[in-house]
């Protein structure tokens, strides 16, 4: 049961472990709508195939449903512990094949809104694993190298620092994300831009990726702040205006039709 802040690799680590062991892993996003019957069907499949499930955001499930899930998992666990081992067992009113490779992982985000505390009989069935925020600069550096950047150590340090400052200094909005997921998508985007515009210098490419992936999300007040942060971090870089061509014209036209207010970037 990996638990930790968003983007620390809870889901990814579970998937990777399954891949390393050659086991099929189903990632299942849990929500308030989950019923115990759905889970019973999922578990039936897992135990008869020997597959794994990674139940993401497990603590969003309703508490009453969770306590039934605990009973279901306990039934499976007792069947697995039976001595001598058996290869069939009774579950959900039917006899199922029991493949001992099956496994269930749950990931939780402790700060998540609308979460429920897990019932004790469920907690004892899982081994807790605390996930920590990884070393962003190191990951960014390796990713930049793999995208073909030469100046990866400097650029990754600047970028991670910029993201840290942005997360502290811009207004707090639910849709802003400066975590690992965002860092990763910017780096992949920078790699694509580098291949497309081979004449641009590496810092301009990275700045453009950061601007393109963040600016559409920002509220008007945060735009100048983000620009200032980029200026501070890359003081001597002259950032050329990007010509978005037809896209820009069409966007402006749509803005006018819908009577929205354009914000200069
Ligand atoms: N240590 C790491 N090294 C490289 N990439 C990482 C690392 N941790 C996370 N990532 C990347 O960050 C992204 C988010 O990871 P993941 O989906 O596993 O997060 P999570 O902990 O499940 O987050 P959430 O609570 O939002 O579900 C993935 O693209 C993953 O590859
Ligand atoms: Mg996840």
XYZ file of C-alpha atoms and ligand atoms in Angstrom:
297
model
C 0.000 0.000 0.000
C 2.153 2.911 -1.216
C 1.070 6.206 0.332
C 2.466 9.662 -0.373
C 1.929 13.003 -2.121
C 0.727 13.201 -5.743
C 3.301 12.397 -8.384
C 5.739 10.520 -6.179
C 5.494 7.389 -8.299
C 3.035 5.248 -6.336
C 1.181 3.987 -9.385
C 4.275 3.890 -11.577
C 6.302 1.856 -9.052
C 3.543 -0.727 -8.709
C 3.225 -1.050 -12.482
C 6.996 -1.320 -12.821
C 7.286 -4.019 -10.190
C 4.622 -6.038 -11.999
C 6.426 -5.554 -15.289
C 9.728 -6.665 -13.798
C 8.092 -9.853 -12.514
C 6.172 -10.439 -15.741
C 2.782 -10.118 -14.087
C -0.238 -8.493 -15.651
C -1.262 -5.455 -13.600
C -4.579 -3.673 -13.930
C -4.621 -0.080 -12.741
C -8.074 0.732 -11.462
C -9.114 4.231 -10.465
C -11.344 4.125 -7.416
C -14.141 6.585 -6.778
C -17.147 7.134 -4.534
C -19.302 5.203 -7.025
C -17.534 1.888 -6.472
C -19.819 -0.878 -5.153
C -18.754 -4.072 -3.462
C -20.191 -6.173 -6.315
C -17.866 -4.515 -8.815
C -14.915 -5.252 -6.585
C -16.003 -8.886 -6.181
C -15.965 -9.272 -9.958
C -12.537 -7.659 -10.194
C -11.115 -9.862 -7.419
C -12.606 -13.001 -9.032
C -10.676 -12.213 -12.192
C -7.447 -11.518 -10.318
C -7.417 -14.719 -8.288
C -8.307 -16.977 -11.175
C -5.711 -15.411 -13.499
C -2.967 -14.620 -11.000
C -2.964 -10.967 -12.040
C -2.347 -7.858 -9.938
C -4.552 -4.872 -9.381
C -3.335 -1.435 -8.455
C -6.343 0.229 -6.865
C -5.554 3.914 -7.256
C -6.921 6.515 -4.833
C -8.314 3.683 -2.747
C -9.322 5.985 0.085
C -12.003 7.595 -2.079
C -14.240 4.535 -1.767
C -17.130 4.807 0.706
C -16.439 3.456 4.146
C -19.307 0.902 4.092
C -18.021 -0.504 0.804
C -14.487 -0.612 2.177
C -15.503 -2.850 5.032
C -17.086 -5.341 2.611
C -13.924 -5.206 0.507
C -11.970 -6.091 3.646
C -14.123 -9.231 4.031
C -13.580 -10.177 0.395
C -9.817 -9.770 0.695
C -9.801 -11.751 3.923
C -11.607 -14.649 2.192
C -8.964 -14.637 -0.547
C -6.169 -14.423 1.991
C -7.470 -17.396 4.012
C -7.764 -19.407 0.811
C -4.149 -18.601 -0.057
C -2.943 -19.589 3.412
C -4.755 -22.925 3.433
C -2.536 -25.883 4.184
C -2.208 -28.053 2.240
C -2.605 -25.523 -0.602
C -5.711 -25.806 -2.749
C -6.243 -24.625 -6.270
C -9.925 -23.783 -5.995
C -11.981 -21.872 -3.450
C -15.438 -20.491 -2.811
C -15.837 -16.811 -3.518
C -18.881 -14.721 -4.299
C -21.199 -17.773 -4.538
C -19.060 -19.615 -7.049
C -16.069 -21.920 -7.130
C -13.015 -20.206 -8.551
C -9.567 -21.277 -9.627
C -7.002 -19.938 -7.174
C -3.735 -18.718 -8.654
C -1.320 -17.828 -5.819
C 0.426 -15.159 -7.957
C -2.539 -12.813 -7.580
C -1.996 -9.585 -5.664
C -3.743 -6.396 -4.695
C -2.020 -3.040 -4.231
C -3.701 0.103 -3.040
C -2.346 3.615 -3.432
C -3.425 6.495 -1.287
C -2.903 10.187 -1.261
C -3.143 11.264 2.382
C -4.050 14.882 1.630
C -6.778 13.997 -0.825
C -10.124 15.724 -0.340
C -13.124 13.479 0.255
C -10.943 10.678 1.528
C -12.124 8.218 4.129
C -10.048 6.654 6.854
C -9.532 2.992 6.113
C -11.264 0.592 8.498
C -8.844 -1.254 10.790
C -9.686 -4.695 9.426
C -8.553 -3.447 6.006
C -5.428 -1.697 7.243
C -4.041 -4.938 8.705
C -4.282 -6.644 5.304
C -1.799 -4.281 3.656
C 1.837 -3.500 4.219
C 2.335 0.273 4.331
C 4.994 1.811 2.108
C 5.715 5.522 2.547
C 6.640 7.261 -0.714
C 8.737 10.414 -0.612
C 9.027 13.226 -3.125
C 11.872 12.119 -5.414
C 14.963 14.119 -6.400
C 13.469 16.206 -9.206
C 16.763 17.679 -10.473
C 18.366 14.297 -10.941
C 15.339 12.901 -12.789
C 15.100 16.063 -14.921
C 18.815 15.917 -15.733
C 18.628 12.297 -16.884
C 15.509 12.991 -18.925
C 17.078 16.029 -20.594
C 20.151 13.985 -21.519
C 17.911 11.306 -22.997
C 16.082 13.961 -25.027
C 19.427 15.004 -26.507
C 20.251 18.131 -24.463
C 23.975 18.795 -23.868
C 23.579 21.300 -21.062
C 21.328 19.037 -18.969
C 22.885 19.630 -15.506
C 22.448 23.431 -15.633
C 19.077 23.408 -17.363
C 17.571 20.791 -15.045
C 18.719 22.692 -11.939
C 17.224 25.927 -13.275
C 13.994 24.322 -14.274
C 13.437 22.533 -10.974
C 14.258 25.718 -9.086
C 11.844 27.680 -11.254
C 9.063 25.172 -10.609
C 9.703 25.300 -6.893
C 9.531 29.105 -6.892
C 6.426 29.068 -9.076
C 4.660 26.683 -6.707
C 5.459 29.032 -3.822
C 5.009 32.461 -5.381
C 2.076 32.104 -7.757
C -1.470 32.029 -6.442
C -2.675 28.664 -5.186
C -5.051 27.161 -7.736
C -6.361 23.636 -7.850
C -5.468 23.201 -11.498
C -1.848 24.326 -11.169
C 0.592 21.439 -11.072
C 4.317 21.800 -10.501
C 4.873 18.204 -9.437
C 6.671 15.324 -11.122
C 3.911 14.792 -13.657
C 4.200 18.380 -14.890
C 7.997 18.334 -14.861
C 7.977 15.193 -16.944
C 5.545 16.472 -19.544
C 7.551 19.693 -19.992
C 10.768 17.754 -20.529
C 9.195 15.489 -23.134
C 7.764 18.584 -24.844
C 11.185 20.268 -24.763
C 12.674 17.205 -26.429
C 10.112 17.351 -29.228
C 10.679 21.106 -29.724
C 14.431 20.584 -29.848
C 14.054 18.109 -32.687
C 11.614 20.376 -34.530
C 13.578 23.623 -34.156
C 17.195 22.508 -34.223
C 18.412 26.114 -34.680
C 17.167 27.351 -31.308
C 19.512 27.255 -28.347
C 18.759 24.758 -25.610
C 17.701 27.303 -23.004
C 15.244 28.939 -25.406
C 13.755 25.534 -26.211
C 13.282 24.742 -22.539
C 11.802 28.166 -21.784
C 9.382 27.761 -24.645
C 8.269 24.333 -23.395
C 7.754 25.719 -19.900
C 5.796 28.701 -21.185
C 3.656 26.717 -23.608
C 2.677 24.148 -21.025
C 2.013 26.599 -18.189
C 0.788 29.917 -19.543
C -2.600 28.666 -20.791
C -3.352 27.542 -17.234
C -2.414 30.733 -15.428
C -4.778 33.376 -14.107
C -4.064 36.885 -15.398
C -2.329 37.957 -12.160
C 0.126 35.111 -12.319
C 1.308 35.778 -15.880
C 3.708 38.640 -15.053
C 4.971 36.761 -11.993
C 5.825 33.699 -14.033
C 7.511 35.836 -16.681
C 9.586 37.551 -14.013
C 10.659 34.196 -12.620
C 11.811 33.067 -16.049
C 13.701 36.354 -16.544
C 15.409 35.906 -13.164
C 16.392 32.360 -13.906
C 17.640 32.998 -17.444
C 18.798 36.630 -17.192
C 20.804 36.909 -20.399
C 18.493 34.938 -22.650
C 16.619 36.801 -25.314
C 13.320 34.967 -25.669
C 12.024 35.324 -29.214
C 8.308 35.818 -29.784
C 6.720 32.642 -31.037
C 4.680 32.820 -34.198
C 1.728 30.477 -33.751
C 0.467 31.381 -37.223
C -3.013 30.192 -38.116
C -3.635 28.877 -34.596
C -3.241 32.374 -33.152
C -5.610 33.907 -35.723
C -8.258 31.226 -35.210
C -7.999 31.476 -31.435
C -8.467 35.239 -31.544
C -11.460 34.839 -33.813
C -13.086 32.308 -31.464
C -12.404 34.537 -28.485
C -14.229 37.398 -30.196
C -17.186 35.181 -31.194
C -17.619 33.916 -27.647
C -17.212 37.401 -26.195
C -14.267 36.339 -24.055
C -11.496 38.622 -22.959
C -8.064 37.930 -24.504
C -5.042 38.202 -22.223
C -1.761 39.193 -23.835
C 1.028 36.762 -23.011
N 11.243 8.571 -8.976
C 10.757 8.842 -10.188
N 11.581 8.793 -11.270
C 11.105 9.068 -12.515
N 9.842 9.402 -12.796
C 8.990 9.456 -11.764
C 9.403 9.185 -10.409
N 8.325 9.323 -9.606
C 7.305 9.655 -10.411
N 7.699 9.734 -11.700
C 6.842 10.081 -12.854
O 5.866 11.009 -12.407
C 4.583 10.697 -12.954
C 3.589 10.478 -11.847
O 3.844 9.247 -11.178
P 2.658 8.344 -10.628
O 1.498 8.370 -11.550
O 3.190 7.001 -10.252
O 2.311 9.174 -9.308
P 1.348 8.805 -8.112
O 2.200 8.758 -6.894
O 0.538 7.596 -8.446
O 0.468 10.119 -8.056
P -1.107 10.322 -7.735
O -1.218 10.401 -6.246
O -1.413 11.638 -8.394
O -1.833 9.164 -8.350
C 4.761 9.480 -13.828
O 4.847 9.911 -15.164
C 6.057 8.875 -13.358
O 6.726 8.223 -14.405
Mg -1.458 7.380 -8.934
